[in-house]
mmCIF file of C-alpha atoms in Angstrom:
data_model
loop_
_atom_site.group_PDB
_atom_site.id
_atom_site.type_symbol
_atom_site.label_atom_id
_atom_site.label_comp_id
_atom_site.label_asym_id
_atom_site.label_seq_id
_atom_site.Cartn_x
_atom_site.Cartn_y
_atom_site.Cartn_z
ATOM 1 C CA UNK A 1 18.304 20.998 56.986
ATOM 2 C CA UNK A 2 20.103 24.062 58.293
ATOM 3 C CA UNK A 3 23.563 24.116 59.837
ATOM 4 C CA UNK A 4 23.323 26.344 62.920
ATOM 5 C CA UNK A 5 25.657 29.114 63.964
ATOM 6 C CA UNK A 6 25.067 29.570 67.682
ATOM 7 C CA UNK A 7 25.685 32.297 70.236
ATOM 8 C CA UNK A 8 27.772 31.667 73.355
ATOM 9 C CA UNK A 9 26.602 33.673 76.368
ATOM 10 C CA UNK A 10 29.436 34.999 78.603
ATOM 11 C CA UNK A 11 27.689 34.873 81.987
ATOM 12 C CA UNK A 12 30.049 35.385 84.921
ATOM 13 C CA UNK A 13 29.505 31.874 86.309
ATOM 14 C CA UNK A 14 30.604 30.210 83.072
ATOM 15 C CA UNK A 15 33.664 28.012 82.678
ATOM 16 C CA UNK A 16 36.530 29.552 80.723
ATOM 17 C CA UNK A 17 37.584 26.186 79.270
ATOM 18 C CA UNK A 18 34.759 23.596 79.006
ATOM 19 C CA UNK A 19 33.004 24.829 75.866
ATOM 20 C CA UNK A 20 36.267 25.693 74.049
ATOM 21 C CA UNK A 21 37.597 22.203 74.822
ATOM 22 C CA UNK A 22 34.456 20.618 73.354
ATOM 23 C CA UNK A 23 34.571 22.834 70.269
ATOM 24 C CA UNK A 24 38.327 22.412 69.821
ATOM 25 C CA UNK A 25 38.895 26.180 69.930
ATOM 26 C CA UNK A 26 41.348 28.157 72.064
ATOM 27 C CA UNK A 27 39.960 29.696 75.273
ATOM 28 C CA UNK A 28 39.479 33.444 75.187
ATOM 29 C CA UNK A 29 40.078 33.874 78.911
ATOM 30 C CA UNK A 30 36.484 35.013 79.314
ATOM 31 C CA UNK A 31 33.707 32.833 80.793
ATOM 32 C CA UNK A 32 31.693 30.891 78.224
ATOM 33 C CA UNK A 33 28.578 29.801 80.078
ATOM 34 C CA UNK A 34 25.895 28.744 77.603
ATOM 35 C CA UNK A 35 25.669 28.065 73.886
ATOM 36 C CA UNK A 36 22.086 28.528 72.712
ATOM 37 C CA UNK A 37 20.552 26.450 69.934
ATOM 38 C CA UNK A 38 17.063 27.375 68.856
ATOM 39 C CA UNK A 39 14.800 30.272 67.999
ATOM 40 C CA UNK A 40 14.747 32.222 71.262
ATOM 41 C CA UNK A 41 14.597 35.919 70.291
ATOM 42 C CA UNK A 42 17.307 36.733 72.840
ATOM 43 C CA UNK A 43 19.947 34.839 70.817
ATOM 44 C CA UNK A 44 18.452 32.920 67.881
ATOM 45 C CA UNK A 45 20.637 30.478 65.994
ATOM 46 C CA UNK A 46 21.675 31.729 62.577
ATOM 47 C CA UNK A 47 21.240 29.809 59.329
ATOM 48 C CA UNK A 48 21.939 30.486 55.660
ATOM 49 C CA UNK A 49 18.242 31.366 55.397
ATOM 50 C CA UNK A 50 18.469 33.926 58.205
ATOM 51 C CA UNK A 51 17.919 33.859 62.001
ATOM 52 C CA UNK A 52 16.041 30.691 62.928
ATOM 53 C CA UNK A 53 13.197 32.577 64.616
ATOM 54 C CA UNK A 54 12.603 34.531 61.385
ATOM 55 C CA UNK A 55 12.791 31.361 59.301
ATOM 56 C CA UNK A 56 10.102 29.774 61.490
ATOM 57 C CA UNK A 57 7.962 32.927 61.564
ATOM 58 C CA UNK A 58 7.907 32.977 57.754
ATOM 59 C CA UNK A 59 6.227 29.536 57.528
ATOM 60 C CA UNK A 60 5.577 27.876 60.927
ATOM 61 C CA UNK A 61 3.665 24.887 59.557
ATOM 62 C CA UNK A 62 6.387 24.021 57.045
ATOM 63 C CA UNK A 63 9.196 24.305 59.611
ATOM 64 C CA UNK A 64 7.475 22.912 62.713
ATOM 65 C CA UNK A 65 4.747 20.691 61.288
ATOM 66 C CA UNK A 66 1.008 21.134 61.775
ATOM 67 C CA UNK A 67 0.811 18.952 64.931
ATOM 68 C CA UNK A 68 3.430 21.047 66.768
ATOM 69 C CA UNK A 69 1.851 24.335 65.667
ATOM 70 C CA UNK A 70 -1.597 23.139 66.749
ATOM 71 C CA UNK A 71 -0.289 22.076 70.146
ATOM 72 C CA UNK A 72 2.290 24.755 70.993
ATOM 73 C CA UNK A 73 1.634 27.641 68.634
ATOM 74 C CA UNK A 74 3.775 28.993 65.763
ATOM 75 C CA UNK A 75 7.107 28.930 67.600
ATOM 76 C CA UNK A 76 9.783 26.393 68.443
ATOM 77 C CA UNK A 77 8.657 25.288 71.926
ATOM 78 C CA UNK A 78 12.097 24.421 73.311
ATOM 79 C CA UNK A 79 15.576 25.867 73.697
ATOM 80 C CA UNK A 80 18.625 23.593 73.588
ATOM 81 C CA UNK A 81 21.883 24.615 75.270
ATOM 82 C CA UNK A 82 25.377 23.564 76.093
ATOM 83 C CA UNK A 83 25.792 24.676 79.693
ATOM 84 C CA UNK A 84 29.260 25.011 81.253
ATOM 85 C CA UNK A 85 29.266 25.989 84.923
ATOM 86 C CA UNK A 86 32.597 27.070 86.370
ATOM 87 C CA UNK A 87 30.955 28.643 89.422
ATOM 88 C CA UNK A 88 27.580 28.142 91.135
ATOM 89 C CA UNK A 89 24.408 29.314 89.414
ATOM 90 C CA UNK A 90 21.680 30.974 91.465
ATOM 91 C CA UNK A 91 19.444 28.859 93.684
ATOM 92 C CA UNK A 92 16.116 29.095 91.860
ATOM 93 C CA UNK A 93 12.681 27.723 91.036
ATOM 94 C CA UNK A 94 10.365 28.012 88.041
ATOM 95 C CA UNK A 95 6.575 28.524 88.058
ATOM 96 C CA UNK A 96 4.024 26.135 86.624
ATOM 97 C CA UNK A 97 2.006 27.212 83.602
ATOM 98 C CA UNK A 98 -0.918 28.662 85.578
ATOM 99 C CA UNK A 99 1.420 30.601 87.869
ATOM 100 C CA UNK A 100 3.378 31.942 84.898
ATOM 101 C CA UNK A 101 0.251 33.132 83.119
ATOM 102 C CA UNK A 102 -1.113 34.803 86.259
ATOM 103 C CA UNK A 103 2.215 36.358 87.235
ATOM 104 C CA UNK A 104 2.904 37.687 83.747
ATOM 105 C CA UNK A 105 -0.595 39.184 83.463
ATOM 106 C CA UNK A 106 -0.288 40.842 86.885
ATOM 107 C CA UNK A 107 3.068 42.446 86.098
ATOM 108 C CA UNK A 108 1.841 43.573 82.684
ATOM 109 C CA UNK A 109 -1.228 45.150 84.293
ATOM 110 C CA UNK A 110 0.984 46.860 86.863
ATOM 111 C CA UNK A 111 3.137 48.331 84.109
ATOM 112 C CA UNK A 112 6.377 46.693 85.236
ATOM 113 C CA UNK A 113 8.874 47.065 82.355
ATOM 114 C CA UNK A 114 9.781 43.708 80.824
ATOM 115 C CA UNK A 115 13.488 44.414 81.397
ATOM 116 C CA UNK A 116 13.104 45.722 84.965
ATOM 117 C CA UNK A 117 15.535 44.168 87.442
ATOM 118 C CA UNK A 118 12.661 43.351 89.819
ATOM 119 C CA UNK A 119 10.483 41.750 87.144
ATOM 120 C CA UNK A 120 9.718 38.078 87.945
ATOM 121 C CA UNK A 121 7.759 36.959 84.874
ATOM 122 C CA UNK A 122 9.236 37.718 81.450
ATOM 123 C CA UNK A 123 6.609 35.643 79.637
ATOM 124 C CA UNK A 124 3.476 33.592 80.245
ATOM 125 C CA UNK A 125 5.094 30.177 79.910
ATOM 126 C CA UNK A 126 6.446 27.595 82.321
ATOM 127 C CA UNK A 127 10.085 26.492 82.250
ATOM 128 C CA UNK A 128 10.608 22.791 82.939
ATOM 129 C CA UNK A 129 14.232 21.778 82.308
ATOM 130 C CA UNK A 130 16.357 18.697 81.705
ATOM 131 C CA UNK A 131 20.135 18.717 82.220
ATOM 132 C CA UNK A 132 22.223 15.811 80.922
ATOM 133 C CA UNK A 133 25.838 15.542 82.055
ATOM 134 C CA UNK A 134 28.677 15.280 79.535
ATOM 135 C CA UNK A 135 31.218 14.854 82.340
ATOM 136 C CA UNK A 136 30.910 14.859 86.111
ATOM 137 C CA UNK A 137 28.233 17.445 86.903
ATOM 138 C CA UNK A 138 27.425 18.677 90.429
ATOM 139 C CA UNK A 139 24.354 20.447 91.704
ATOM 140 C CA UNK A 140 21.492 20.618 94.175
ATOM 141 C CA UNK A 141 17.955 19.496 93.425
ATOM 142 C CA UNK A 142 14.810 19.291 95.552
ATOM 143 C CA UNK A 143 14.357 19.323 99.312
ATOM 144 C CA UNK A 144 15.853 16.453 101.240
ATOM 145 C CA UNK A 145 14.314 14.984 104.361
ATOM 146 C CA UNK A 146 14.147 17.811 106.940
ATOM 147 C CA UNK A 147 15.755 15.624 109.611
ATOM 148 C CA UNK A 148 18.718 14.963 107.304
ATOM 149 C CA UNK A 149 19.005 18.700 106.693
ATOM 150 C CA UNK A 150 18.836 19.323 110.434
ATOM 151 C CA UNK A 151 21.653 16.829 111.019
ATOM 152 C CA UNK A 152 23.804 18.536 108.379
ATOM 153 C CA UNK A 153 23.253 21.942 109.964
ATOM 154 C CA UNK A 154 23.779 20.631 113.488
ATOM 155 C CA UNK A 155 27.109 19.044 112.539
ATOM 156 C CA UNK A 156 28.494 22.511 111.786
ATOM 157 C CA UNK A 157 28.297 23.429 115.468
ATOM 158 C CA UNK A 158 27.154 26.996 114.771
ATOM 159 C CA UNK A 159 24.978 28.368 117.583
ATOM 160 C CA UNK A 160 22.975 30.712 115.337
ATOM 161 C CA UNK A 161 21.822 27.729 113.279
ATOM 162 C CA UNK A 162 20.197 25.970 116.245
ATOM 163 C CA UNK A 163 16.775 27.644 115.774
ATOM 164 C CA UNK A 164 16.672 26.348 112.202
ATOM 165 C CA UNK A 165 17.644 22.878 113.392
ATOM 166 C CA UNK A 166 14.767 22.908 115.866
ATOM 167 C CA UNK A 167 12.301 24.064 113.204
ATOM 168 C CA UNK A 168 13.355 21.250 110.875
ATOM 169 C CA UNK A 169 12.322 18.691 113.473
ATOM 170 C CA UNK A 170 8.760 20.086 113.517
ATOM 171 C CA UNK A 171 5.794 18.534 111.728
ATOM 172 C CA UNK A 172 4.403 18.469 109.140
ATOM 173 C CA UNK A 173 7.554 18.408 107.024
ATOM 174 C CA UNK A 174 6.227 20.865 104.430
ATOM 175 C CA UNK A 175 5.570 23.498 107.105
ATOM 176 C CA UNK A 176 9.009 22.950 108.617
ATOM 177 C CA UNK A 177 10.722 23.517 105.273
ATOM 178 C CA UNK A 178 8.592 26.590 104.533
ATOM 179 C CA UNK A 179 9.336 28.163 107.917
ATOM 180 C CA UNK A 180 13.077 27.598 107.653
ATOM 181 C CA UNK A 181 13.412 28.922 104.114
ATOM 182 C CA UNK A 182 11.288 31.943 104.978
ATOM 183 C CA UNK A 183 13.370 32.631 108.084
ATOM 184 C CA UNK A 184 16.627 32.344 106.161
ATOM 185 C CA UNK A 185 15.552 34.733 103.412
ATOM 186 C CA UNK A 186 14.116 37.338 105.785
ATOM 187 C CA UNK A 187 16.878 37.282 108.421
ATOM 188 C CA UNK A 188 18.896 40.384 109.242
ATOM 189 C CA UNK A 189 21.596 40.570 106.520
ATOM 190 C CA UNK A 190 24.425 41.370 108.942
ATOM 191 C CA UNK A 191 23.506 38.495 111.256
ATOM 192 C CA UNK A 192 23.131 36.130 108.294
ATOM 193 C CA UNK A 193 26.530 37.156 106.931
ATOM 194 C CA UNK A 194 28.089 36.214 110.265
ATOM 195 C CA UNK A 195 26.213 32.880 110.325
ATOM 196 C CA UNK A 196 27.307 32.035 106.784
ATOM 197 C CA UNK A 197 30.943 32.845 107.616
ATOM 198 C CA UNK A 198 30.886 30.540 110.638
ATOM 199 C CA UNK A 199 29.074 27.809 108.704
ATOM 200 C CA UNK A 200 31.543 28.059 105.810
ATOM 201 C CA UNK A 201 34.543 27.726 108.088
ATOM 202 C CA UNK A 202 32.994 24.666 109.721
ATOM 203 C CA UNK A 203 32.066 23.129 106.343
ATOM 204 C CA UNK A 204 35.634 23.660 105.121
ATOM 205 C CA UNK A 205 36.985 21.964 108.241
ATOM 206 C CA UNK A 206 34.564 19.022 108.060
ATOM 207 C CA UNK A 207 34.929 18.417 104.304
ATOM 208 C CA UNK A 208 33.237 15.352 102.835
ATOM 209 C CA UNK A 209 29.503 15.912 102.417
ATOM 210 C CA UNK A 210 29.905 19.490 103.671
ATOM 211 C CA UNK A 211 32.533 20.455 101.093
ATOM 212 C CA UNK A 212 30.057 21.696 98.436
ATOM 213 C CA UNK A 213 28.688 24.287 100.880
ATOM 214 C CA UNK A 214 32.169 25.618 101.552
ATOM 215 C CA UNK A 215 32.464 26.042 97.776
ATOM 216 C CA UNK A 216 29.195 27.991 97.683
ATOM 217 C CA UNK A 217 30.357 30.246 100.506
ATOM 218 C CA UNK A 218 33.628 30.923 98.702
ATOM 219 C CA UNK A 219 31.624 32.455 95.847
ATOM 220 C CA UNK A 220 28.815 33.967 97.975
ATOM 221 C CA UNK A 221 30.340 34.605 101.421
ATOM 222 C CA UNK A 222 27.323 36.308 103.024
ATOM 223 C CA UNK A 223 24.430 34.851 101.037
ATOM 224 C CA UNK A 224 21.591 33.025 102.870
ATOM 225 C CA UNK A 225 21.436 30.731 99.848
ATOM 226 C CA UNK A 226 24.490 28.936 101.261
ATOM 227 C CA UNK A 227 22.401 27.753 104.221
ATOM 228 C CA UNK A 228 19.275 27.266 102.073
ATOM 229 C CA UNK A 229 21.248 24.901 99.820
ATOM 230 C CA UNK A 230 21.812 22.641 102.838
ATOM 231 C CA UNK A 231 18.086 21.934 102.760
ATOM 232 C CA UNK A 232 18.487 20.345 99.318
ATOM 233 C CA UNK A 233 19.776 17.078 97.919
ATOM 234 C CA UNK A 234 23.343 17.275 96.646
ATOM 235 C CA UNK A 235 23.520 15.433 93.321
ATOM 236 C CA UNK A 236 26.533 14.311 91.312
ATOM 237 C CA UNK A 237 25.724 13.214 87.768
ATOM 238 C CA UNK A 238 28.006 10.977 85.759
ATOM 239 C CA UNK A 239 28.223 11.240 81.954
ATOM 240 C CA UNK A 240 24.885 10.381 80.362
ATOM 241 C CA UNK A 241 22.883 10.835 83.564
ATOM 242 C CA UNK A 242 20.274 13.577 83.745
ATOM 243 C CA UNK A 243 17.995 15.550 86.054
ATOM 244 C CA UNK A 244 14.473 16.690 85.232
ATOM 245 C CA UNK A 245 13.482 19.899 87.017
ATOM 246 C CA UNK A 246 9.760 20.508 87.174
ATOM 247 C CA UNK A 247 7.828 23.485 88.479
ATOM 248 C CA UNK A 248 8.466 24.577 92.051
ATOM 249 C CA UNK A 249 11.546 22.390 92.573
ATOM 250 C CA UNK A 250 14.445 24.414 94.043
ATOM 251 C CA UNK A 251 17.751 23.738 92.343
ATOM 252 C CA UNK A 252 21.202 25.122 91.639
ATOM 253 C CA UNK A 253 24.050 23.915 89.451
ATOM 254 C CA UNK A 254 27.494 23.915 91.028
ATOM 255 C CA UNK A 255 29.925 22.954 88.270
ATOM 256 C CA UNK A 256 30.228 20.827 85.149
ATOM 257 C CA UNK A 257 29.356 20.613 81.450
ATOM 258 C CA UNK A 258 26.007 19.384 80.209
ATOM 259 C CA UNK A 259 23.365 19.457 77.502
ATOM 260 C CA UNK A 260 20.323 21.355 78.751
ATOM 261 C CA UNK A 261 16.891 21.586 77.199
ATOM 262 C CA UNK A 262 13.966 23.623 78.442
ATOM 263 C CA UNK A 263 10.640 25.085 77.488
ATOM 264 C CA UNK A 264 11.014 28.429 75.745
ATOM 265 C CA UNK A 265 10.755 30.695 78.804
ATOM 266 C CA UNK A 266 12.815 33.106 80.916
ATOM 267 C CA UNK A 267 10.768 32.826 84.113
ATOM 268 C CA UNK A 268 13.036 32.422 87.168
ATOM 269 C CA UNK A 269 12.389 33.106 90.844
ATOM 270 C CA UNK A 270 15.598 33.177 92.841
ATOM 271 C CA UNK A 271 16.178 31.944 96.391
ATOM 272 C CA UNK A 272 19.800 33.002 96.772
ATOM 273 C CA UNK A 273 23.390 32.638 95.547
ATOM 274 C CA UNK A 274 22.878 35.734 93.441
ATOM 275 C CA UNK A 275 23.168 39.514 93.552
ATOM 276 C CA UNK A 276 19.902 39.675 91.565
ATOM 277 C CA UNK A 277 16.399 40.397 92.836
ATOM 278 C CA UNK A 278 14.861 37.926 95.310
ATOM 279 C CA UNK A 279 11.087 38.357 95.711
ATOM 280 C CA UNK A 280 10.435 36.328 98.857
ATOM 281 C CA UNK A 281 6.592 36.528 98.891
ATOM 282 C CA UNK A 282 6.312 35.511 95.232
ATOM 283 C CA UNK A 283 8.942 32.834 95.670
ATOM 284 C CA UNK A 284 7.016 31.249 98.538
ATOM 285 C CA UNK A 285 3.949 30.953 96.290
ATOM 286 C CA UNK A 286 5.915 28.959 93.737
ATOM 287 C CA UNK A 287 8.196 26.676 95.784
ATOM 288 C CA UNK A 288 6.878 23.176 96.428
ATOM 289 C CA UNK A 289 7.799 22.436 100.017
ATOM 290 C CA UNK A 290 8.019 18.665 99.915
ATOM 291 C CA UNK A 291 10.988 16.324 100.351
ATOM 292 C CA UNK A 292 11.785 14.611 97.070
ATOM 293 C CA UNK A 293 14.213 12.134 95.627
ATOM 294 C CA UNK A 294 16.171 14.015 92.958
ATOM 295 C CA UNK A 295 15.389 11.179 90.547
ATOM 296 C CA UNK A 296 18.539 10.740 88.481
ATOM 297 C CA UNK A 297 17.507 9.712 84.957
ATOM 298 C CA UNK A 298 19.327 7.254 82.741
ATOM 299 C CA UNK A 299 18.321 6.904 79.105
ATOM 300 C CA UNK A 300 16.146 4.037 77.954
ATOM 301 C CA UNK A 301 17.422 2.358 74.778
ATOM 302 C CA UNK A 302 15.103 1.571 71.869
ATOM 303 C CA UNK A 303 15.673 -1.042 69.106
ATOM 304 C CA UNK A 304 16.868 1.740 66.769
ATOM 305 C CA UNK A 305 19.676 2.625 69.157
ATOM 306 C CA UNK A 306 18.011 5.852 70.244
ATOM 307 C CA UNK A 307 18.413 6.386 74.009
ATOM 308 C CA UNK A 308 15.491 8.422 75.344
ATOM 309 C CA UNK A 309 15.199 10.404 78.579
ATOM 310 C CA UNK A 310 11.671 9.775 79.864
ATOM 311 C CA UNK A 311 10.067 12.983 81.183
ATOM 312 C CA UNK A 312 6.450 13.984 81.911
ATOM 313 C CA UNK A 313 6.011 16.954 79.540
ATOM 314 C CA UNK A 314 5.515 17.477 75.808
ATOM 315 C CA UNK A 315 7.342 20.726 74.936
ATOM 316 C CA UNK A 316 10.603 18.885 74.535
ATOM 317 C CA UNK A 317 12.028 15.414 74.211
ATOM 318 C CA UNK A 318 15.750 14.683 74.524
ATOM 319 C CA UNK A 319 17.499 11.561 73.334
ATOM 320 C CA UNK A 320 20.952 10.541 72.172
ATOM 321 C CA UNK A 321 22.616 8.200 69.718
ATOM 322 C CA UNK A 322 26.003 6.718 70.597
ATOM 323 C CA UNK A 323 27.139 5.476 67.209
ATOM 324 C CA UNK A 324 29.927 2.885 66.981
ATOM 325 C CA UNK A 325 32.243 2.559 64.014
ATOM 326 C CA UNK A 326 30.575 0.628 61.164
ATOM 327 C CA UNK A 327 27.032 1.075 62.523
ATOM 328 C CA UNK A 328 24.289 1.191 59.900
ATOM 329 C CA UNK A 329 22.662 4.581 59.227
ATOM 330 C CA UNK A 330 19.671 5.423 61.423
ATOM 331 C CA UNK A 331 16.553 7.069 60.014
ATOM 332 C CA UNK A 332 15.553 9.968 62.286
ATOM 333 C CA UNK A 333 12.888 11.472 60.035
ATOM 334 C CA UNK A 334 10.082 12.925 62.151
ATOM 335 C CA UNK A 335 6.912 14.945 61.733
ATOM 336 C CA UNK A 336 8.191 17.411 64.320
ATOM 337 C CA UNK A 337 11.092 19.920 64.292
ATOM 338 C CA UNK A 338 14.483 18.662 65.455
ATOM 339 C CA UNK A 339 17.862 19.986 66.494
ATOM 340 C CA UNK A 340 20.718 17.472 66.221
ATOM 341 C CA UNK A 341 23.834 18.271 68.278
ATOM 342 C CA UNK A 342 27.110 16.356 68.074
ATOM 343 C CA UNK A 343 29.208 16.097 71.255
ATOM 344 C CA UNK A 344 31.803 13.490 70.205
ATOM 345 C CA UNK A 345 33.287 12.039 67.022
ATOM 346 C CA UNK A 346 32.331 13.266 63.559
ATOM 347 C CA UNK A 347 28.874 11.874 62.826
ATOM 348 C CA UNK A 348 26.819 12.940 59.818
ATOM 349 C CA UNK A 349 23.257 14.263 59.716
ATOM 350 C CA UNK A 350 22.246 13.669 56.143
ATOM 351 C CA UNK A 351 25.186 15.010 54.151
ATOM 352 C CA UNK A 352 26.321 17.385 56.916
ATOM 353 C CA UNK A 353 29.341 16.284 58.962
ATOM 354 C CA UNK A 354 29.184 17.511 62.552
ATOM 355 C CA UNK A 355 32.207 18.156 64.732
ATOM 356 C CA UNK A 356 31.701 18.284 68.528
ATOM 357 C CA UNK A 357 29.538 21.256 69.436
ATOM 358 C CA UNK A 358 28.066 21.628 65.941
ATOM 359 C CA UNK A 359 24.351 21.319 65.282
ATOM 360 C CA UNK A 360 21.657 21.398 62.623
ATOM 361 C CA UNK A 361 17.965 22.296 62.560
ATOM 362 C CA UNK A 362 15.798 19.743 60.734
ATOM 363 C CA UNK A 363 12.344 20.976 59.669
ATOM 364 C CA UNK A 364 9.372 18.706 60.338
ATOM 365 C CA UNK A 365 9.050 15.878 57.842
ATOM 366 C CA UNK A 366 12.473 16.291 56.234
ATOM 367 C CA UNK A 367 14.060 12.927 55.468
ATOM 368 C CA UNK A 368 17.141 12.592 57.657
ATOM 369 C CA UNK A 369 19.649 9.842 58.467
ATOM 370 C CA UNK A 370 22.369 9.715 61.061
ATOM 371 C CA UNK A 371 25.557 7.967 59.999
ATOM 372 C CA UNK A 372 29.226 7.882 60.901
ATOM 373 C CA UNK A 373 30.766 7.543 64.352
ATOM 374 C CA UNK A 374 30.153 9.663 67.442
ATOM 375 C CA UNK A 375 27.512 10.863 69.887
ATOM 376 C CA UNK A 376 24.524 12.943 68.810
ATOM 377 C CA UNK A 377 21.832 14.473 70.994
ATOM 378 C CA UNK A 378 18.415 14.834 69.419
ATOM 379 C CA UNK A 379 16.007 17.543 70.640
ATOM 380 C CA UNK A 380 12.420 17.514 69.447
ATOM 381 C CA UNK A 381 8.861 17.676 70.800
ATOM 382 C CA UNK A 382 6.216 15.107 71.710
ATOM 383 C CA UNK A 383 3.428 16.369 69.466
#
């Protein structure tokens, strides 16, 4: 197996303390938003054999196993991260596989540079995600019932929000949500800035369930995404709880530390809470305008002690082992590639002792045992 040396990405929304506290290192004073573990070419993990993407490219079948290569191609199909949000991330959605392929092909044919600020599709893959909380983790996920959203907006007592309240009472619900989001994102910027300021002041005064929107407005004082977020379910995860984010589901993370795993893609369409490009027509093609329960996931324990998060896709599978002192070693040998990440204690993967935040890549078929005490997340694929 390969001990991984991983890159921490300093995105502006990152916490300055959460990842250093987990790693037991002093804060630098700069945001540390994401630590990437995997073979993504943007920041591949490093091993003694070289960058992980180059190690895999040299012999995909040996590293990934024939079943994974046959199913997903000669690349690691997932990216594992530690994600530490100190400020809100953009309100966003991801395309499904067909949309990603079509969008990528269209932008390639149009000659849009891959690094252009207005480029929507950086690759031809979808980007389902799973976020698992390591502490209290706050965010927004999926549309709530339009009438509940209307009540939340109405409670603010802002006159310029009344047209949106009326629209949310219309039927069918999907059309009501589409009309309101479209209206928010195409409103006059000066008028919207005034509406957001009034709404933020009211949310600050009301507190309680409105408090998260005051927080959003503090970071994005004139952004229509503040109002758009009120259309969504507010979700607070406790340690060990997770959210699965499928295609077309609008979401935004507010704050907290978690383990995130996703398909190997950069495709994001933004709805707001960002200075970056928002392509409203393309966004409206991708968003699924249907009220949904956010569906908080809790792991399902197996006889081996592995706790698995049940999700409906194959590119990745996340589970964890919470190992008590004196527990017998657990065989985690698999015919698929694995990344093992420690988040507590000092467990061992084979002969490698892992401190919190340390990880290893295990090639397909390599005999591996977990031993010692602590918590280990296991990322692999369902091939």
